[in-house]
PDB file of C-alpha atoms and ligand atoms in Angstrom:
ATOM      1  CA  MET V   1       0.000   0.000   0.000  1.00 41.00           C
ATOM      2  CA  LYS V   2       2.788   2.317   0.997  1.00 48.00           C
ATOM      3  CA  VAL V   3       4.770   1.417  -2.129  1.00 49.00           C
ATOM      4  CA  PHE V   4       1.697   2.025  -4.259  1.00 49.00           C
ATOM      5  CA  GLY V   5       1.159   5.377  -2.534  1.00 52.00           C
ATOM      6  CA  LEU V   6       4.730   6.410  -3.280  1.00 51.00           C
ATOM      7  CA  PHE V   7       4.346   5.273  -6.896  1.00 50.00           C
ATOM      8  CA  ALA V   8       1.124   7.217  -7.230  1.00 51.00           C
ATOM      9  CA  ALA V   9       2.737  10.312  -5.741  1.00 51.00           C
ATOM     10  CA  LEU V  10       5.717  10.001  -8.089  1.00 49.00           C
ATOM     11  CA  SER V  11       3.395   9.520 -11.079  1.00 50.00           C
ATOM     12  CA  MET V  12       1.490  12.636 -10.128  1.00 48.00           C
ATOM     13  CA  LEU V  13       4.777  14.521  -9.892  1.00 48.00           C
ATOM     14  CA  VAL V  14       5.896  13.317 -13.329  1.00 47.00           C
ATOM     15  CA  ILE V  15       2.502  13.991 -14.937  1.00 46.00           C
ATOM     16  CA  GLY V  16       2.424  17.372 -13.220  1.00 43.00           C
ATOM     17  CA  SER V  17       5.815  18.390 -14.587  1.00 44.00           C
ATOM     18  CA  VAL V  18       4.935  17.155 -18.098  1.00 45.00           C
ATOM     19  CA  ASN V  19       1.807  19.272 -17.988  1.00 46.00           C
ATOM     20  CA  GLN V  20       3.845  22.215 -16.817  1.00 47.00           C
ATOM     21  CA  VAL V  21       6.224  21.869 -19.766  1.00 45.00           C
ATOM     22  CA  SER V  22       3.454  21.533 -22.345  1.00 56.00           C
ATOM     23  CA  ALA V  23       1.529  24.307 -20.610  1.00 60.00           C
ATOM     24  CA  GLN V  24       4.191  26.776 -21.701  1.00 84.00           C
ATOM     25  CA  GLU V  25       4.349  25.642 -25.282  1.00 96.00           C
ATOM     26  CA  THR V  26       2.720  27.077 -28.355  1.00 98.00           C
ATOM     27  CA  ARG V  27       2.706  24.916 -31.450  1.00 97.00           C
ATOM     28  CA  VAL V  28       2.458  26.277 -34.990  1.00 98.00           C
ATOM     29  CA  ARG V  29       1.764  23.865 -37.826  1.00 98.00           C
ATOM     30  CA  TRP V  30       1.811  24.556 -41.558  1.00 98.00           C
ATOM     31  CA  PHE V  31      -0.521  22.633 -43.863  1.00 98.00           C
ATOM     32  CA  GLY V  32       0.905  24.195 -47.024  1.00 98.00           C
ATOM     33  CA  HIS V  33      -0.264  27.378 -48.842  1.00 98.00           C
ATOM     34  CA  ALA V  34      -1.621  29.916 -46.291  1.00 98.00           C
ATOM     35  CA  ALA V  35      -3.067  27.357 -43.856  1.00 98.00           C
ATOM     36  CA  PHE V  36      -1.668  27.204 -40.333  1.00 98.00           C
ATOM     37  CA  SER V  37      -2.875  25.974 -36.985  1.00 98.00           C
ATOM     38  CA  VAL V  38      -1.797  27.531 -33.705  1.00 98.00           C
ATOM     39  CA  THR V  39      -2.215  25.513 -30.510  1.00 98.00           C
ATOM     40  CA  THR V  40      -1.967  27.709 -27.427  1.00 98.00           C
ATOM     41  CA  PRO V  41      -0.335  26.788 -24.104  1.00 97.00           C
ATOM     42  CA  ARG V  42      -3.813  26.080 -22.688  1.00 97.00           C
ATOM     43  CA  GLY V  43      -4.711  23.866 -25.648  1.00 97.00           C
ATOM     44  CA  LYS V  44      -6.973  26.103 -27.726  1.00 98.00           C
ATOM     45  CA  VAL V  45      -6.645  25.521 -31.471  1.00 98.00           C
ATOM     46  CA  LEU V  46      -6.818  28.359 -34.002  1.00 98.00           C
ATOM     47  CA  LEU V  47      -6.897  27.540 -37.689  1.00 98.00           C
ATOM     48  CA  ILE V  48      -5.922  30.249 -40.186  1.00 98.00           C
ATOM     49  CA  ASP V  49      -7.054  30.151 -43.863  1.00 98.00           C
ATOM     50  CA  PRO V  50      -7.810  26.425 -43.726  1.00 98.00           C
ATOM     51  CA  TRP V  51      -7.470  25.203 -47.299  1.00 98.00           C
ATOM     52  CA  LEU V  52      -6.409  21.826 -45.936  1.00 98.00           C
ATOM     53  CA  SER V  53      -7.163  20.026 -49.189  1.00 98.00           C
ATOM     54  CA  ASN V  54      -4.425  21.999 -50.988  1.00 98.00           C
ATOM     55  CA  PRO V  55      -2.046  19.902 -53.102  1.00 96.00           C
ATOM     56  CA  SER V  56       0.982  20.589 -50.829  1.00 97.00           C
ATOM     57  CA  ASN V  57      -0.610  19.211 -47.659  1.00 98.00           C
ATOM     58  CA  PRO V  58       0.721  15.705 -46.933  1.00 97.00           C
ATOM     59  CA  GLU V  59      -2.485  15.072 -44.974  1.00 97.00           C
ATOM     60  CA  ALA V  60      -4.440  15.450 -48.235  1.00 97.00           C
ATOM     61  CA  LYS V  61      -2.322  13.089 -50.329  1.00 95.00           C
ATOM     62  CA  ASP V  62      -3.103   9.512 -51.438  1.00 93.00           C
ATOM     63  CA  GLY V  63      -6.835   9.982 -50.986  1.00 93.00           C
ATOM     64  CA  LYS V  64      -6.504  10.914 -47.298  1.00 96.00           C
ATOM     65  CA  ASP V  65      -9.150  13.121 -45.716  1.00 97.00           C
ATOM     66  CA  PRO V  66      -7.158  16.138 -44.417  1.00 97.00           C
ATOM     67  CA  LEU V  67      -9.899  17.011 -41.944  1.00 96.00           C
ATOM     68  CA  VAL V  68      -8.924  13.977 -39.895  1.00 96.00           C
ATOM     69  CA  SER V  69      -5.695  15.788 -38.952  1.00 93.00           C
ATOM     70  CA  VAL V  70      -7.626  18.566 -37.179  1.00 95.00           C
ATOM     71  CA  PRO V  71     -10.006  16.809 -34.767  1.00 95.00           C
ATOM     72  CA  LYS V  72     -10.271  19.844 -32.487  1.00 97.00           C
ATOM     73  CA  VAL V  73     -10.606  23.427 -33.718  1.00 98.00           C
ATOM     74  CA  ASP V  74     -11.862  26.270 -31.541  1.00 98.00           C
ATOM     75  CA  TYR V  75     -11.532  29.218 -33.938  1.00 98.00           C
ATOM     76  CA  ILE V  76     -11.228  29.631 -37.714  1.00 98.00           C
ATOM     77  CA  LEU V  77      -9.560  32.867 -38.810  1.00 98.00           C
ATOM     78  CA  LEU V  78     -10.045  33.978 -42.417  1.00 98.00           C
ATOM     79  CA  THR V  79      -7.922  36.732 -43.929  1.00 98.00           C
ATOM     80  CA  HIS V  80     -10.230  37.055 -46.951  1.00 98.00           C
ATOM     81  CA  GLY V  81     -12.829  35.256 -49.024  1.00 98.00           C
ATOM     82  CA  HIS V  82     -10.851  33.649 -51.860  1.00 98.00           C
ATOM     83  CA  ARG V  83     -11.250  29.929 -52.214  1.00 96.00           C
ATOM     84  CA  ASP V  84      -7.586  29.150 -51.536  1.00 98.00           C
ATOM     85  CA  HIS V  85      -8.111  30.739 -48.076  1.00 98.00           C
ATOM     86  CA  VAL V  86     -11.687  29.881 -47.091  1.00 98.00           C
ATOM     87  CA  GLY V  87     -10.793  26.383 -48.221  1.00 98.00           C
ATOM     88  CA  ASP V  88     -12.472  23.734 -46.081  1.00 98.00           C
ATOM     89  CA  ALA V  89     -13.741  26.179 -43.439  1.00 98.00           C
ATOM     90  CA  VAL V  90     -17.408  25.200 -43.773  1.00 98.00           C
ATOM     91  CA  GLU V  91     -16.782  21.458 -43.367  1.00 98.00           C
ATOM     92  CA  ILE V  92     -14.366  22.048 -40.479  1.00 98.00           C
ATOM     93  CA  ALA V  93     -16.837  24.344 -38.721  1.00 98.00           C
ATOM     94  CA  LYS V  94     -19.619  21.762 -39.053  1.00 98.00           C
ATOM     95  CA  LYS V  95     -17.355  19.013 -37.770  1.00 98.00           C
ATOM     96  CA  THR V  96     -15.711  20.840 -34.869  1.00 98.00           C
ATOM     97  CA  GLY V  97     -18.095  23.634 -33.867  1.00 98.00           C
ATOM     98  CA  ALA V  98     -15.297  26.179 -34.425  1.00 98.00           C
ATOM     99  CA  VAL V  99     -16.199  29.857 -34.226  1.00 98.00           C
ATOM    100  CA  LEU V 100     -15.458  32.143 -37.183  1.00 98.00           C
ATOM    101  CA  VAL V 101     -13.178  35.178 -36.833  1.00 98.00           C
ATOM    102  CA  CYS V 102     -13.325  37.424 -39.915  1.00 98.00           C
ATOM    103  CA  ASN V 103     -15.002  40.532 -41.296  1.00 98.00           C
ATOM    104  CA  PRO V 104     -18.832  40.771 -41.200  1.00 98.00           C
ATOM    105  CA  GLU V 105     -19.455  40.750 -44.953  1.00 98.00           C
ATOM    106  CA  LEU V 106     -17.399  37.609 -45.464  1.00 98.00           C
ATOM    107  CA  ALA V 107     -19.092  35.923 -42.497  1.00 98.00           C
ATOM    108  CA  GLY V 108     -22.570  36.884 -43.767  1.00 97.00           C
ATOM    109  CA  ASN V 109     -21.974  35.613 -47.283  1.00 96.00           C
ATOM    110  CA  LEU V 110     -20.322  32.389 -46.127  1.00 97.00           C
ATOM    111  CA  VAL V 111     -23.466  31.650 -44.127  1.00 97.00           C
ATOM    112  CA  LYS V 112     -25.837  32.656 -46.906  1.00 95.00           C
ATOM    113  CA  LEU V 113     -24.017  31.179 -49.902  1.00 94.00           C
ATOM    114  CA  ALA V 114     -21.777  28.413 -48.597  1.00 95.00           C
ATOM    115  CA  GLY V 115     -23.728  27.023 -45.637  1.00 96.00           C
ATOM    116  CA  PHE V 116     -21.351  28.023 -42.842  1.00 98.00           C
ATOM    117  CA  PRO V 117     -23.217  27.335 -39.550  1.00 98.00           C
ATOM    118  CA  ALA V 118     -24.894  30.655 -38.730  1.00 97.00           C
ATOM    119  CA  GLU V 119     -24.584  30.343 -34.954  1.00 97.00           C
ATOM    120  CA  GLN V 120     -20.777  29.980 -35.316  1.00 98.00           C
ATOM    121  CA  ALA V 121     -20.483  33.016 -37.593  1.00 97.00           C
ATOM    122  CA  ALA V 122     -22.599  35.604 -35.852  1.00 86.00           C
ATOM    123  CA  THR V 123     -20.716  36.055 -32.638  1.00 86.00           C
ATOM    124  CA  ASP V 124     -18.894  38.933 -30.970  1.00 93.00           C
ATOM    125  CA  VAL V 125     -15.615  37.858 -32.597  1.00 95.00           C
ATOM    126  CA  ILE V 126     -16.669  39.041 -36.062  1.00 97.00           C
ATOM    127  CA  MET V 127     -14.411  42.044 -36.443  1.00 98.00           C
ATOM    128  CA  GLY V 128     -12.972  44.797 -38.630  1.00 98.00           C
ATOM    129  CA  ILE V 129      -9.548  46.114 -39.567  1.00 98.00           C
ATOM    130  CA  GLY V 130      -8.054  48.203 -36.768  1.00 98.00           C
ATOM    131  CA  GLY V 131      -9.902  46.229 -34.117  1.00 98.00           C
ATOM    132  CA  GLU V 132      -8.517  43.959 -31.439  1.00 98.00           C
ATOM    133  CA  ILE V 133     -10.524  41.193 -29.816  1.00 98.00           C
ATOM    134  CA  GLN V 134      -9.844  38.726 -27.061  1.00 97.00           C
ATOM    135  CA  ILE V 135     -10.665  35.070 -27.559  1.00 98.00           C
ATOM    136  CA  ALA V 136      -9.962  31.810 -25.736  1.00 97.00           C
ATOM    137  CA  ASP V 137     -10.965  33.240 -22.346  1.00 97.00           C
ATOM    138  CA  GLY V 138      -8.452  36.053 -22.746  1.00 98.00           C
ATOM    139  CA  GLU V 139      -5.495  33.848 -23.608  1.00 98.00           C
ATOM    140  CA  VAL V 140      -5.324  35.183 -27.177  1.00 98.00           C
ATOM    141  CA  THR V 141      -5.681  38.694 -28.552  1.00 98.00           C
ATOM    142  CA  ILE V 142      -6.357  39.051 -32.275  1.00 98.00           C
ATOM    143  CA  ALA V 143      -5.684  42.276 -34.135  1.00 98.00           C
ATOM    144  CA  MET V 144      -6.970  42.577 -37.679  1.00 98.00           C
ATOM    145  CA  THR V 145      -4.539  44.494 -39.873  1.00 98.00           C
ATOM    146  CA  PRO V 146      -4.909  45.984 -43.353  1.00 98.00           C
ATOM    147  CA  ALA V 147      -4.064  44.060 -46.501  1.00 98.00           C
ATOM    148  CA  VAL V 148      -3.909  45.372 -50.047  1.00 98.00           C
ATOM    149  CA  HIS V 149      -5.673  42.673 -52.057  1.00 98.00           C
ATOM    150  CA  SER V 150      -9.297  41.738 -52.870  1.00 97.00           C
ATOM    151  CA  SER V 151     -11.781  39.525 -51.066  1.00 97.00           C
ATOM    152  CA  SER V 152     -14.633  38.065 -53.059  1.00 96.00           C
ATOM    153  CA  VAL V 153     -16.480  34.947 -51.911  1.00 95.00           C
ATOM    154  CA  TYR V 154     -17.125  32.173 -54.404  1.00 93.00           C
ATOM    155  CA  ASN V 155     -20.851  31.724 -54.867  1.00 91.00           C
ATOM    156  CA  PRO V 156     -21.800  28.076 -55.375  1.00 87.00           C
ATOM    157  CA  LYS V 157     -25.320  29.266 -56.252  1.00 84.00           C
ATOM    158  CA  ALA V 158     -24.061  31.360 -59.173  1.00 89.00           C
ATOM    159  CA  GLY V 159     -26.317  31.397 -62.210  1.00 90.00           C
ATOM    160  CA  PRO V 160     -27.599  33.661 -64.967  1.00 90.00           C
ATOM    161  CA  THR V 161     -28.685  36.297 -62.454  1.00 88.00           C
ATOM    162  CA  ASN V 162     -26.279  35.559 -59.609  1.00 84.00           C
ATOM    163  CA  ALA V 163     -22.632  36.604 -59.956  1.00 88.00           C
ATOM    164  CA  GLU V 164     -19.943  34.017 -59.455  1.00 91.00           C
ATOM    165  CA  ARG V 165     -18.167  36.178 -56.909  1.00 94.00           C
ATOM    166  CA  ALA V 166     -19.992  37.806 -54.023  1.00 95.00           C
ATOM    167  CA  TYR V 167     -18.759  40.587 -51.763  1.00 96.00           C
ATOM    168  CA  GLY V 168     -16.311  39.458 -49.107  1.00 97.00           C
ATOM    169  CA  GLY V 169     -15.539  42.685 -47.270  1.00 98.00           C
ATOM    170  CA  ASN V 170     -11.987  43.972 -46.970  1.00 98.00           C
ATOM    171  CA  PRO V 171      -9.009  41.622 -47.119  1.00 98.00           C
ATOM    172  CA  ALA V 172      -6.912  41.560 -43.955  1.00 98.00           C
ATOM    173  CA  GLY V 173      -3.947  40.200 -42.065  1.00 98.00           C
ATOM    174  CA  PHE V 174      -3.836  39.111 -38.434  1.00 98.00           C
ATOM    175  CA  VAL V 175      -1.588  39.726 -35.461  1.00 98.00           C
ATOM    176  CA  ILE V 176      -2.113  36.923 -32.944  1.00 98.00           C
ATOM    177  CA  ILE V 177      -0.828  37.670 -29.463  1.00 98.00           C
ATOM    178  CA  ILE V 178      -0.660  34.649 -27.192  1.00 98.00           C
ATOM    179  CA  LYS V 179      -0.328  34.959 -23.425  1.00 97.00           C
ATOM    180  CA  GLY V 180       2.913  33.245 -22.463  1.00 96.00           C
ATOM    181  CA  GLY V 181       3.604  32.617 -26.160  1.00 98.00           C
ATOM    182  CA  PRO V 182       4.730  34.301 -29.351  1.00 98.00           C
ATOM    183  CA  VAL V 183       3.272  37.212 -31.285  1.00 98.00           C
ATOM    184  CA  ILE V 184       2.446  35.894 -34.762  1.00 98.00           C
ATOM    185  CA  TYR V 185       1.752  37.976 -37.863  1.00 99.00           C
ATOM    186  CA  HIS V 186      -0.079  36.345 -40.801  1.00 99.00           C
ATOM    187  CA  SER V 187       0.018  38.630 -43.816  1.00 98.00           C
ATOM    188  CA  GLY V 188      -2.943  37.194 -45.742  1.00 98.00           C
ATOM    189  CA  ASP V 189      -2.424  37.803 -49.464  1.00 98.00           C
ATOM    190  CA  THR V 190      -1.394  41.418 -49.207  1.00 98.00           C
ATOM    191  CA  ALA V 191       0.813  43.412 -51.521  1.00 98.00           C
ATOM    192  CA  TYR V 192       3.653  45.232 -49.827  1.00 98.00           C
ATOM    193  CA  PHE V 193       2.590  48.585 -48.421  1.00 98.00           C
ATOM    194  CA  LYS V 194       4.768  50.906 -46.405  1.00 98.00           C
ATOM    195  CA  ASP V 195       2.300  51.188 -43.506  1.00 97.00           C
ATOM    196  CA  MET V 196       3.261  47.620 -42.586  1.00 98.00           C
ATOM    197  CA  GLU V 197       5.805  49.513 -40.524  1.00 98.00           C
ATOM    198  CA  THR V 198       2.931  50.369 -38.169  1.00 98.00           C
ATOM    199  CA  VAL V 199       2.544  46.669 -37.372  1.00 98.00           C
ATOM    200  CA  GLY V 200       6.220  46.633 -36.409  1.00 98.00           C
ATOM    201  CA  GLU V 201       5.790  49.733 -34.276  1.00 98.00           C
ATOM    202  CA  GLN V 202       2.700  48.469 -32.452  1.00 98.00           C
ATOM    203  CA  TYR V 203       3.489  44.795 -31.956  1.00 98.00           C
ATOM    204  CA  GLN V 204       6.657  42.856 -31.269  1.00 98.00           C
ATOM    205  CA  VAL V 205       6.353  40.237 -33.981  1.00 98.00           C
ATOM    206  CA  ASP V 206       8.197  37.040 -33.067  1.00 98.00           C
ATOM    207  CA  LEU V 207       7.032  35.077 -36.097  1.00 98.00           C
ATOM    208  CA  ALA V 208       5.957  36.573 -39.432  1.00 98.00           C
ATOM    209  CA  LEU V 209       4.155  34.221 -41.821  1.00 99.00           C
ATOM    210  CA  LEU V 210       4.553  36.047 -45.124  1.00 98.00           C
ATOM    211  CA  ASN V 211       3.040  35.370 -48.544  1.00 98.00           C
ATOM    212  CA  ILE V 212       5.944  35.223 -50.980  1.00 98.00           C
ATOM    213  CA  GLY V 213       4.435  33.617 -54.085  1.00 98.00           C
ATOM    214  CA  GLY V 214       4.030  36.818 -56.094  1.00 97.00           C
ATOM    215  CA  HIS V 215       1.634  37.196 -59.040  1.00 97.00           C
ATOM    216  CA  PHE V 216      -1.386  37.676 -56.713  1.00 96.00           C
ATOM    217  CA  GLY V 217       0.555  39.227 -53.824  1.00 97.00           C
ATOM    218  CA  MET V 218       4.063  40.080 -52.693  1.00 98.00           C
ATOM    219  CA  GLU V 219       6.987  39.008 -54.844  1.00 98.00           C
ATOM    220  CA  PRO V 220       9.755  37.415 -52.736  1.00 97.00           C
ATOM    221  CA  ARG V 221      11.902  40.570 -52.636  1.00 97.00           C
ATOM    222  CA  MET V 222       9.022  42.692 -51.338  1.00 98.00           C
ATOM    223  CA  ALA V 223       8.012  39.958 -48.896  1.00 98.00           C
ATOM    224  CA  ALA V 224      11.491  40.279 -47.389  1.00 98.00           C
ATOM    225  CA  ARG V 225      10.950  44.008 -47.172  1.00 98.00           C
ATOM    226  CA  ALA V 226       7.675  43.264 -45.361  1.00 98.00           C
ATOM    227  CA  ALA V 227       9.601  41.151 -42.836  1.00 98.00           C
ATOM    228  CA  GLN V 228      11.812  44.173 -42.255  1.00 98.00           C
ATOM    229  CA  SER V 229       8.824  46.556 -41.973  1.00 98.00           C
ATOM    230  CA  VAL V 230       7.026  44.451 -39.355  1.00 98.00           C
ATOM    231  CA  ARG V 231      10.387  43.957 -37.566  1.00 98.00           C
ATOM    232  CA  ALA V 232      10.017  40.178 -37.636  1.00 98.00           C
ATOM    233  CA  ARG V 233      12.294  38.250 -35.289  1.00 98.00           C
ATOM    234  CA  LEU V 234      11.775  35.275 -37.572  1.00 98.00           C
ATOM    235  CA  ALA V 235      10.328  35.139 -41.080  1.00 98.00           C
ATOM    236  CA  VAL V 236       8.592  32.047 -42.463  1.00 98.00           C
ATOM    237  CA  PRO V 237       7.371  31.941 -46.089  1.00 98.00           C
ATOM    238  CA  GLN V 238       3.896  30.795 -47.116  1.00 98.00           C
ATOM    239  CA  HIS V 239       1.602  30.959 -50.175  1.00 98.00           C
ATOM    240  CA  TYR V 240       4.129  29.517 -52.641  1.00 98.00           C
ATOM    241  CA  ALA V 241       4.795  26.260 -54.505  1.00 96.00           C
ATOM    242  CA  THR V 242       1.117  25.311 -54.351  1.00 96.00           C
ATOM    243  CA  PHE V 243       0.004  25.893 -57.929  1.00 95.00           C
ATOM    244  CA  PRO V 244       1.453  27.261 -61.193  1.00 94.00           C
ATOM    245  CA  GLY V 245       1.889  31.029 -61.376  1.00 94.00           C
ATOM    246  CA  ILE V 246       3.271  31.591 -57.882  1.00 95.00           C
ATOM    247  CA  ALA V 247       6.903  31.143 -56.806  1.00 93.00           C
ATOM    248  CA  GLN V 248       7.874  27.478 -56.573  1.00 95.00           C
ATOM    249  CA  ASN V 249      10.579  27.878 -53.939  1.00 97.00           C
ATOM    250  CA  SER V 250      11.727  30.311 -51.251  1.00 98.00           C
ATOM    251  CA  ASN V 251      15.299  30.854 -52.524  1.00 98.00           C
ATOM    252  CA  ASP V 252      14.918  34.513 -53.533  1.00 98.00           C
ATOM    253  CA  PHE V 253      13.098  35.315 -50.283  1.00 98.00           C
ATOM    254  CA  ALA V 254      15.812  33.606 -48.221  1.00 98.00           C
ATOM    255  CA  ALA V 255      18.596  35.401 -50.104  1.00 98.00           C
ATOM    256  CA  GLU V 256      17.019  38.815 -49.623  1.00 98.00           C
ATOM    257  CA  LEU V 257      16.391  38.150 -45.917  1.00 98.00           C
ATOM    258  CA  LYS V 258      20.040  37.175 -45.549  1.00 98.00           C
ATOM    259  CA  ARG V 259      21.036  40.501 -47.041  1.00 98.00           C
ATOM    260  CA  LEU V 260      18.680  42.263 -44.607  1.00 98.00           C
ATOM    261  CA  LYS V 261      20.012  40.129 -41.707  1.00 98.00           C
ATOM    262  CA  ILE V 262      16.560  38.806 -40.774  1.00 98.00           C
ATOM    263  CA  PRO V 263      16.353  35.222 -39.437  1.00 98.00           C
ATOM    264  CA  PHE V 264      14.605  32.861 -41.836  1.00 97.00           C
ATOM    265  CA  TYR V 265      13.096  29.441 -41.419  1.00 98.00           C
ATOM    266  CA  GLU V 266      11.438  27.366 -44.112  1.00 98.00           C
ATOM    267  CA  MET V 267       8.734  25.054 -42.792  1.00 98.00           C
ATOM    268  CA  LYS V 268       7.859  21.920 -44.709  1.00 98.00           C
ATOM    269  CA  PRO V 269       4.139  21.331 -45.362  1.00 98.00           C
ATOM    270  CA  GLY V 270       2.840  19.289 -42.443  1.00 97.00           C
ATOM    271  CA  GLU V 271       5.632  20.459 -40.124  1.00 98.00           C
ATOM    272  CA  THR V 272       5.040  21.754 -36.598  1.00 97.00           C
ATOM    273  CA  VAL V 273       7.335  24.209 -34.812  1.00 97.00           C
ATOM    274  CA  THR V 274       7.203  24.763 -31.074  1.00 97.00           C
ATOM    275  CA  PHE V 275       7.629  27.942 -29.081  1.00 98.00           C
ATOM    276  CA  ARG V 276       8.524  28.060 -25.424  1.00 96.00           C
ATOM    277  CA  GLY V 277       7.376  31.481 -24.344  1.00 96.00           C
ATOM    278  CA  ARG V 278       8.259  33.703 -27.282  1.00 96.00           C
ATOM    279  CA  GLN V 279      11.229  31.665 -28.441  1.00 95.00           C
ATOM    280  CA  MET V 280      11.090  28.955 -31.080  1.00 95.00           C
ATOM    281  CA  THR V 281      12.696  25.949 -29.433  1.00 93.00           C
ATOM    282  CA  GLN V 282      11.955  23.003 -31.617  1.00 69.00           C
ATOM    283  CA  LYS V 283      11.821  22.519 -35.350  1.00 64.00           C
TER     284      LYS V 283
HETATM  285 ZN1   ZN T   1      -4.339  33.351 -52.014  1.00 58.42          ZN
END
């Protein structure tokens, strides 16, 4: 009995310390293209631009259902309405009950045209550029930042009198501030604009997830300039090598960042990186 008691006490100690370690960790996973998940120290899961069925995602290859890889999602953040960003948001929301964080026009049209569950898209976390909201019981603050792009929503009910693209509000980026974790900037599909410097002035960006593919958004050289403008402590490329017409590798981005002396890390689709506090500890 005594031995068992000691064993139980030791187990509790070990489990307790494991919890303590994981409790300080934030995990960021890339699914290819612009799709990332962020798991907070307290275990909340945010999914950004969840086109999980994109051709780069290893979870979508060989006939696999990529939604299996995200069994728990608390919030879906959408930078804008294009299909390569809305992606599988409707199916994921139905499956997980995740709440939508995006602009009101995009939310309204996703409900009306695409069948996004209304009760998960009409909450107090629908927001506008310039605003900051708190989610996850105050563990996460989301700031919506400007993006120079467009934001139509694909209309599956398009026909002779219904346009193929409906209004999707303004395109945006996000700054995600995690208590006890990193500050993450997701650029959406923006072009470079000089006021990105304001993001760098207002927030201490530990991790900048920057679209580098060009053609529809920043070319690699300007994406590196964006990393400099937002004062990124670490720049990670996204929105490239997914389909023809956008950059197929991050070489030019990496070279320009090297010249600007900004730390660079290239994630592989499917890869998770871990932050302890604000520092990336594990690749
Ligand atoms: Zn895009």
